[in-house]
Amino acid sequence: MSDRRSEDPSGDEPSSSPISDEVWEQFIRDNERSIRDSAPKEPSARARMVTERLKREGAPPEGWRTGPTGTPKKGRRRKAWAIIGVPVAIAVALVAMKPSLIPGDPFGGQSDVDEAASPLPAETAPPTTAPGAADPEIPTLDEPFAGSPALRWADGEAGIVLPKAKAVGAVSKDRVELALQQTRKLLVDANLNPKVVAGARPVAALSVLDPKQPKLIGDLNTALRSPSEAHDPLSMFSRFDPGEVRLVGDVIKTRGRITFKKGKFDAVAVHADYTFVYPVVRTDGSTEVTRTIVRRVIDTELPDPAHYNVTAGRLMVVKYDEDAGNSACDVNDGYLHPQFRSQAPSASATPTGPAVDPYDRSRDIGKESGDCGTVSRT
């Protein structure tokens, strides 16, 4: 099931590693004479095979001199072949003896596997599409992110990368840095602290919020103490019932970004948009693994206490949206309740909304319907 909540208190493939021109030039200078003197007059069978293959294809092997997206850089490719073309017999002989020198290892066929498992670079702009389909693998205790786009996402706090602070308007660089650090602390404790995820009180997250902000702290305390549909702690915190499920391993996958700009109230405004992926297993001894995906979009500000009645160093939360994928919509006990493949869905939780991809970070969850829907994948 997919469930969305919104609160307003007053969202490249890694490049290959081509051999640089300088390295090839150095190689040629150091080795041309010795290889020419010692190499047999007749190339080996494997060298002839490689030579014929290169002539037939009329292009370098896949992965050789490629750009960041895996396509040739035309200018550099011409330059590269101008350098490499003269001693081609030397290069062919060397490749025949040690194919692993070619980036991507075209003879070994391992480059695609390594690329599929390599971490994604940090997200620096709003995505425009959903991530591509992953292999249809079923998650296990040993591989809880198998078959998930999150396999290549960052682990936990490593995925919450702060931009470099700088002054905005009259707001100093130090105040911007403080606002960024406090927002990060809120995200980490609310979504990645293992104790909080297991139902404990989010003490560190609450400590960064301004107690002078009307209703916010009171509403959150009520939600934590007596969860209900009207006061749901899941709107701010990710929590599972420890008597029902537990995390698999100690990794929660994270992807998103933080930006900042000049805000109201002589403040810096921070915008955070993150998705967290939780692999869980039931506590009844079952080994069946499923995943719950939670996306949070939070806007915070750090007003100037010299001009406003606020607590110095504490955040004011302007807005917070939450979207949970694979969690029961008909339970309001303050916990996420994942659905497992082997379980029949609750009769009272008939989906009324559309099916959504919980990994699609291009969606604007702040404008979507709050109806209970289904997820296209977990």
PDB file of N, CA, C and O in Angstrom, residues 298-349:
ATOM      1  N   ILE A 298      10.887  18.191   3.395  1.00  0.00           N
ATOM      2  CA  ILE A 298      10.781  19.067   4.565  1.00  0.00           C
ATOM      3  C   ILE A 298      11.377  20.428   4.253  1.00  0.00           C
ATOM      4  O   ILE A 298      12.473  20.529   3.691  1.00  0.00           O
ATOM      5  N   ASP A 299      10.656  21.470   4.636  1.00  0.00           N
ATOM      6  CA  ASP A 299      11.152  22.846   4.512  1.00  0.00           C
ATOM      7  C   ASP A 299      11.327  23.429   5.907  1.00  0.00           C
ATOM      8  O   ASP A 299      10.374  23.454   6.706  1.00  0.00           O
ATOM      9  N   THR A 300      12.521  23.886   6.198  1.00  0.00           N
ATOM     10  CA  THR A 300      12.814  24.476   7.506  1.00  0.00           C
ATOM     11  C   THR A 300      13.402  25.872   7.323  1.00  0.00           C
ATOM     12  O   THR A 300      13.932  26.209   6.260  1.00  0.00           O
ATOM     13  N   GLU A 301      13.314  26.668   8.388  1.00  0.00           N
ATOM     14  CA  GLU A 301      13.944  27.982   8.394  1.00  0.00           C
ATOM     15  C   GLU A 301      14.600  28.222   9.750  1.00  0.00           C
ATOM     16  O   GLU A 301      14.180  27.643  10.760  1.00  0.00           O
ATOM     17  N   LEU A 302      15.616  29.056   9.738  1.00  0.00           N
ATOM     18  CA  LEU A 302      16.304  29.433  10.968  1.00  0.00           C
ATOM     19  C   LEU A 302      16.224  30.952  11.106  1.00  0.00           C
ATOM     20  O   LEU A 302      17.086  31.683  10.630  1.00  0.00           O
ATOM     21  N   PRO A 303      15.153  31.447  11.754  1.00  0.00           N
ATOM     22  CA  PRO A 303      14.962  32.901  11.870  1.00  0.00           C
ATOM     23  C   PRO A 303      16.009  33.544  12.773  1.00  0.00           C
ATOM     24  O   PRO A 303      16.659  32.887  13.591  1.00  0.00           O
ATOM     25  N   ASP A 304      16.128  34.831  12.639  1.00  0.00           N
ATOM     26  CA  ASP A 304      17.082  35.593  13.431  1.00  0.00           C
ATOM     27  C   ASP A 304      16.444  35.937  14.785  1.00  0.00           C
ATOM     28  O   ASP A 304      15.462  36.681  14.845  1.00  0.00           O
ATOM     29  N   PRO A 305      17.001  35.402  15.902  1.00  0.00           N
ATOM     30  CA  PRO A 305      16.409  35.685  17.222  1.00  0.00           C
ATOM     31  C   PRO A 305      16.534  37.149  17.628  1.00  0.00           C
ATOM     32  O   PRO A 305      15.871  37.572  18.587  1.00  0.00           O
ATOM     33  N   ALA A 306      17.363  37.905  16.923  1.00  0.00           N
ATOM     34  CA  ALA A 306      17.483  39.331  17.251  1.00  0.00           C
ATOM     35  C   ALA A 306      16.262  40.115  16.789  1.00  0.00           C
ATOM     36  O   ALA A 306      16.030  41.235  17.250  1.00  0.00           O
ATOM     37  N   HIS A 307      15.486  39.541  15.888  1.00  0.00           N
ATOM     38  CA  HIS A 307      14.332  40.249  15.345  1.00  0.00           C
ATOM     39  C   HIS A 307      13.007  39.527  15.581  1.00  0.00           C
ATOM     40  O   HIS A 307      11.948  40.130  15.400  1.00  0.00           O
ATOM     41  N   TYR A 308      13.073  38.260  15.970  1.00  0.00           N
ATOM     42  CA  TYR A 308      11.839  37.493  16.145  1.00  0.00           C
ATOM     43  C   TYR A 308      11.882  36.706  17.444  1.00  0.00           C
ATOM     44  O   TYR A 308      12.952  36.381  17.972  1.00  0.00           O
ATOM     45  N   ASN A 309      10.692  36.415  17.949  1.00  0.00           N
ATOM     46  CA  ASN A 309      10.577  35.670  19.196  1.00  0.00           C
ATOM     47  C   ASN A 309      10.750  34.179  18.913  1.00  0.00           C
ATOM     48  O   ASN A 309       9.789  33.413  18.838  1.00  0.00           O
ATOM     49  N   VAL A 310      11.997  33.798  18.735  1.00  0.00           N
ATOM     50  CA  VAL A 310      12.333  32.400  18.438  1.00  0.00           C
ATOM     51  C   VAL A 310      13.475  31.969  19.338  1.00  0.00           C
ATOM     52  O   VAL A 310      14.125  32.798  19.990  1.00  0.00           O
ATOM     53  N   THR A 311      13.729  30.677  19.381  1.00  0.00           N
ATOM     54  CA  THR A 311      14.832  30.139  20.177  1.00  0.00           C
ATOM     55  C   THR A 311      16.082  30.070  19.318  1.00  0.00           C
ATOM     56  O   THR A 311      16.059  29.485  18.227  1.00  0.00           O
ATOM     57  N   ALA A 312      17.149  30.656  19.787  1.00  0.00           N
ATOM     58  CA  ALA A 312      18.385  30.698  19.009  1.00  0.00           C
ATOM     59  C   ALA A 312      18.859  29.298  18.656  1.00  0.00           C
ATOM     60  O   ALA A 312      18.924  28.406  19.511  1.00  0.00           O
ATOM     61  N   GLY A 313      19.191  29.082  17.382  1.00  0.00           N
ATOM     62  CA  GLY A 313      19.740  27.806  16.941  1.00  0.00           C
ATOM     63  C   GLY A 313      18.724  26.711  16.686  1.00  0.00           C
ATOM     64  O   GLY A 313      19.105  25.611  16.277  1.00  0.00           O
ATOM     65  N   ARG A 314      17.433  26.986  16.922  1.00  0.00           N
ATOM     66  CA  ARG A 314      16.407  25.966  16.707  1.00  0.00           C
ATOM     67  C   ARG A 314      15.664  26.215  15.392  1.00  0.00           C
ATOM     68  O   ARG A 314      15.447  27.351  14.984  1.00  0.00           O
ATOM     69  N   LEU A 315      15.265  25.118  14.769  1.00  0.00           N
ATOM     70  CA  LEU A 315      14.597  25.199  13.478  1.00  0.00           C
ATOM     71  C   LEU A 315      13.107  25.452  13.616  1.00  0.00           C
ATOM     72  O   LEU A 315      12.442  24.923  14.514  1.00  0.00           O
ATOM     73  N   MET A 316      12.591  26.225  12.670  1.00  0.00           N
ATOM     74  CA  MET A 316      11.158  26.354  12.498  1.00  0.00           C
ATOM     75  C   MET A 316      10.784  25.520  11.266  1.00  0.00           C
ATOM     76  O   MET A 316      11.362  25.709  10.195  1.00  0.00           O
ATOM     77  N   VAL A 317       9.850  24.572  11.426  1.00  0.00           N
ATOM     78  CA  VAL A 317       9.432  23.733  10.308  1.00  0.00           C
ATOM     79  C   VAL A 317       8.293  24.432   9.584  1.00  0.00           C
ATOM     80  O   VAL A 317       7.230  24.687  10.157  1.00  0.00           O
ATOM     81  N   VAL A 318       8.509  24.754   8.320  1.00  0.00           N
ATOM     82  CA  VAL A 318       7.517  25.462   7.523  1.00  0.00           C
ATOM     83  C   VAL A 318       6.512  24.477   6.928  1.00  0.00           C
ATOM     84  O   VAL A 318       5.308  24.727   6.898  1.00  0.00           O
ATOM     85  N   LYS A 319       7.007  23.335   6.458  1.00  0.00           N
ATOM     86  CA  LYS A 319       6.125  22.343   5.846  1.00  0.00           C
ATOM     87  C   LYS A 319       6.815  20.990   5.842  1.00  0.00           C
ATOM     88  O   LYS A 319       8.052  20.920   5.758  1.00  0.00           O
ATOM     89  N   TYR A 320       6.028  19.912   5.958  1.00  0.00           N
ATOM     90  CA  TYR A 320       6.608  18.578   5.831  1.00  0.00           C
ATOM     91  C   TYR A 320       5.606  17.620   5.204  1.00  0.00           C
ATOM     92  O   TYR A 320       4.470  17.541   5.619  1.00  0.00           O
ATOM     93  N   ASP A 321       6.066  16.948   4.152  1.00  0.00           N
ATOM     94  CA  ASP A 321       5.266  15.963   3.437  1.00  0.00           C
ATOM     95  C   ASP A 321       5.901  14.589   3.586  1.00  0.00           C
ATOM     96  O   ASP A 321       7.134  14.463   3.642  1.00  0.00           O
ATOM     97  N   GLU A 322       5.069  13.572   3.630  1.00  0.00           N
ATOM     98  CA  GLU A 322       5.553  12.203   3.784  1.00  0.00           C
ATOM     99  C   GLU A 322       4.784  11.279   2.857  1.00  0.00           C
ATOM    100  O   GLU A 322       3.566  11.420   2.690  1.00  0.00           O
ATOM    101  N   ASP A 323       5.495  10.364   2.209  1.00  0.00           N
ATOM    102  CA  ASP A 323       4.877   9.393   1.326  1.00  0.00           C
ATOM    103  C   ASP A 323       5.474   8.030   1.654  1.00  0.00           C
ATOM    104  O   ASP A 323       6.691   7.833   1.522  1.00  0.00           O
ATOM    105  N   ALA A 324       4.633   7.089   2.095  1.00  0.00           N
ATOM    106  CA  ALA A 324       5.108   5.759   2.493  1.00  0.00           C
ATOM    107  C   ALA A 324       4.627   4.712   1.514  1.00  0.00           C
ATOM    108  O   ALA A 324       3.425   4.615   1.242  1.00  0.00           O
ATOM    109  N   GLY A 325       5.556   3.948   0.968  1.00  0.00           N
ATOM    110  CA  GLY A 325       5.218   2.868   0.050  1.00  0.00           C
ATOM    111  C   GLY A 325       5.383   1.521   0.716  1.00  0.00           C
ATOM    112  O   GLY A 325       6.411   1.250   1.354  1.00  0.00           O
ATOM    113  N   ASN A 326       4.393   0.667   0.591  1.00  0.00           N
ATOM    114  CA  ASN A 326       4.324  -0.652   1.223  1.00  0.00           C
ATOM    115  C   ASN A 326       4.177  -0.529   2.736  1.00  0.00           C
ATOM    116  O   ASN A 326       5.009  -0.991   3.514  1.00  0.00           O
ATOM    117  N   SER A 327       3.086   0.099   3.135  1.00  0.00           N
ATOM    118  CA  SER A 327       2.695   0.174   4.538  1.00  0.00           C
ATOM    119  C   SER A 327       1.171   0.234   4.592  1.00  0.00           C
ATOM    120  O   SER A 327       0.539   0.895   3.759  1.00  0.00           O
ATOM    121  N   ALA A 328       0.587  -0.477   5.536  1.00  0.00           N
ATOM    122  CA  ALA A 328      -0.870  -0.533   5.644  1.00  0.00           C
ATOM    123  C   ALA A 328      -1.463   0.850   5.828  1.00  0.00           C
ATOM    124  O   ALA A 328      -0.957   1.659   6.607  1.00  0.00           O
ATOM    125  N   CYS A 329      -2.545   1.113   5.099  1.00  0.00           N
ATOM    126  CA  CYS A 329      -3.195   2.421   5.187  1.00  0.00           C
ATOM    127  C   CYS A 329      -4.267   2.472   6.273  1.00  0.00           C
ATOM    128  O   CYS A 329      -4.697   3.555   6.660  1.00  0.00           O
ATOM    129  N   ASP A 330      -4.713   1.317   6.738  1.00  0.00           N
ATOM    130  CA  ASP A 330      -5.870   1.270   7.637  1.00  0.00           C
ATOM    131  C   ASP A 330      -5.481   1.132   9.095  1.00  0.00           C
ATOM    132  O   ASP A 330      -6.321   0.834   9.934  1.00  0.00           O
ATOM    133  N   VAL A 331      -4.187   1.327   9.424  1.00  0.00           N
ATOM    134  CA  VAL A 331      -3.720   1.217  10.800  1.00  0.00           C
ATOM    135  C   VAL A 331      -3.129   2.555  11.215  1.00  0.00           C
ATOM    136  O   VAL A 331      -2.302   3.120  10.497  1.00  0.00           O
ATOM    137  N   ASN A 332      -3.549   3.057  12.368  1.00  0.00           N
ATOM    138  CA  ASN A 332      -3.095   4.366  12.840  1.00  0.00           C
ATOM    139  C   ASN A 332      -2.513   4.264  14.247  1.00  0.00           C
ATOM    140  O   ASN A 332      -2.876   5.006  15.144  1.00  0.00           O
ATOM    141  N   ASP A 333      -1.591   3.320  14.410  1.00  0.00           N
ATOM    142  CA  ASP A 333      -0.978   3.116  15.722  1.00  0.00           C
ATOM    143  C   ASP A 333       0.411   3.731  15.826  1.00  0.00           C
ATOM    144  O   ASP A 333       1.145   3.480  16.776  1.00  0.00           O
ATOM    145  N   GLY A 334       0.790   4.539  14.829  1.00  0.00           N
ATOM    146  CA  GLY A 334       2.082   5.208  14.887  1.00  0.00           C
ATOM    147  C   GLY A 334       3.227   4.411  14.324  1.00  0.00           C
ATOM    148  O   GLY A 334       4.389   4.827  14.458  1.00  0.00           O
ATOM    149  N   TYR A 335       2.947   3.265  13.676  1.00  0.00           N
ATOM    150  CA  TYR A 335       3.998   2.430  13.102  1.00  0.00           C
ATOM    151  C   TYR A 335       3.728   2.154  11.626  1.00  0.00           C
ATOM    152  O   TYR A 335       2.567   2.102  11.193  1.00  0.00           O
ATOM    153  N   LEU A 336       4.805   1.948  10.882  1.00  0.00           N
ATOM    154  CA  LEU A 336       4.704   1.463   9.514  1.00  0.00           C
ATOM    155  C   LEU A 336       4.451  -0.041   9.558  1.00  0.00           C
ATOM    156  O   LEU A 336       5.070  -0.758  10.356  1.00  0.00           O
ATOM    157  N   HIS A 337       3.550  -0.520   8.722  1.00  0.00           N
ATOM    158  CA  HIS A 337       3.210  -1.945   8.709  1.00  0.00           C
ATOM    159  C   HIS A 337       3.403  -2.493   7.297  1.00  0.00           C
ATOM    160  O   HIS A 337       2.504  -2.414   6.456  1.00  0.00           O
ATOM    161  N   PRO A 338       4.589  -3.053   7.008  1.00  0.00           N
ATOM    162  CA  PRO A 338       4.873  -3.562   5.668  1.00  0.00           C
ATOM    163  C   PRO A 338       4.001  -4.765   5.316  1.00  0.00           C
ATOM    164  O   PRO A 338       3.611  -5.547   6.181  1.00  0.00           O
ATOM    165  N   GLN A 339       3.725  -4.897   4.026  1.00  0.00           N
ATOM    166  CA  GLN A 339       3.001  -6.053   3.504  1.00  0.00           C
ATOM    167  C   GLN A 339       4.018  -7.017   2.894  1.00  0.00           C
ATOM    168  O   GLN A 339       4.883  -6.610   2.122  1.00  0.00           O
ATOM    169  N   PHE A 340       3.908  -8.301   3.259  1.00  0.00           N
ATOM    170  CA  PHE A 340       4.788  -9.334   2.720  1.00  0.00           C
ATOM    171  C   PHE A 340       4.062 -10.104   1.618  1.00  0.00           C
ATOM    172  O   PHE A 340       2.829 -10.201   1.615  1.00  0.00           O
ATOM    173  N   ARG A 341       4.831 -10.662   0.697  1.00  0.00           N
ATOM    174  CA  ARG A 341       4.239 -11.384  -0.428  1.00  0.00           C
ATOM    175  C   ARG A 341       3.357 -12.535   0.022  1.00  0.00           C
ATOM    176  O   ARG A 341       2.353 -12.846  -0.609  1.00  0.00           O
ATOM    177  N   SER A 342       3.741 -13.176   1.092  1.00  0.00           N
ATOM    178  CA  SER A 342       3.008 -14.361   1.544  1.00  0.00           C
ATOM    179  C   SER A 342       1.743 -14.007   2.320  1.00  0.00           C
ATOM    180  O   SER A 342       0.956 -14.897   2.650  1.00  0.00           O
ATOM    181  N   GLN A 343       1.563 -12.718   2.618  1.00  0.00           N
ATOM    182  CA  GLN A 343       0.402 -12.295   3.385  1.00  0.00           C
ATOM    183  C   GLN A 343      -0.730 -11.856   2.470  1.00  0.00           C
ATOM    184  O   GLN A 343      -0.495 -11.202   1.452  1.00  0.00           O
ATOM    185  N   ALA A 344      -1.946 -12.192   2.847  1.00  0.00           N
ATOM    186  CA  ALA A 344      -3.113 -11.680   2.126  1.00  0.00           C
ATOM    187  C   ALA A 344      -3.349 -10.249   2.576  1.00  0.00           C
ATOM    188  O   ALA A 344      -3.242  -9.936   3.769  1.00  0.00           O
ATOM    189  N   PRO A 345      -3.669  -9.329   1.673  1.00  0.00           N
ATOM    190  CA  PRO A 345      -3.907  -7.938   2.078  1.00  0.00           C
ATOM    191  C   PRO A 345      -5.125  -7.825   2.978  1.00  0.00           C
ATOM    192  O   PRO A 345      -6.058  -8.623   2.910  1.00  0.00           O
ATOM    193  N   SER A 346      -5.082  -6.810   3.825  1.00  0.00           N
ATOM    194  CA  SER A 346      -6.196  -6.570   4.740  1.00  0.00           C
ATOM    195  C   SER A 346      -7.459  -6.254   3.958  1.00  0.00           C
ATOM    196  O   SER A 346      -7.451  -5.466   3.006  1.00  0.00           O
ATOM    197  N   ALA A 347      -8.562  -6.871   4.358  1.00  0.00           N
ATOM    198  CA  ALA A 347      -9.831  -6.664   3.656  1.00  0.00           C
ATOM    199  C   ALA A 347     -10.315  -5.231   3.761  1.00  0.00           C
ATOM    200  O   ALA A 347     -11.017  -4.729   2.886  1.00  0.00           O
ATOM    201  N   SER A 348      -9.932  -4.552   4.834  1.00  0.00           N
ATOM    202  CA  SER A 348     -10.406  -3.178   5.048  1.00  0.00           C
ATOM    203  C   SER A 348      -9.539  -2.143   4.350  1.00  0.00           C
ATOM    204  O   SER A 348      -9.848  -0.963   4.376  1.00  0.00           O
ATOM    205  N   ALA A 349      -8.430  -2.599   3.757  1.00  0.00           N
ATOM    206  CA  ALA A 349      -7.501  -1.658   3.123  1.00  0.00           C
ATOM    207  C   ALA A 349      -7.610  -1.729   1.611  1.00  0.00           C
ATOM    208  O   ALA A 349      -6.632  -1.896   0.907  1.00  0.00           O
TER     209      ALA A 349
END
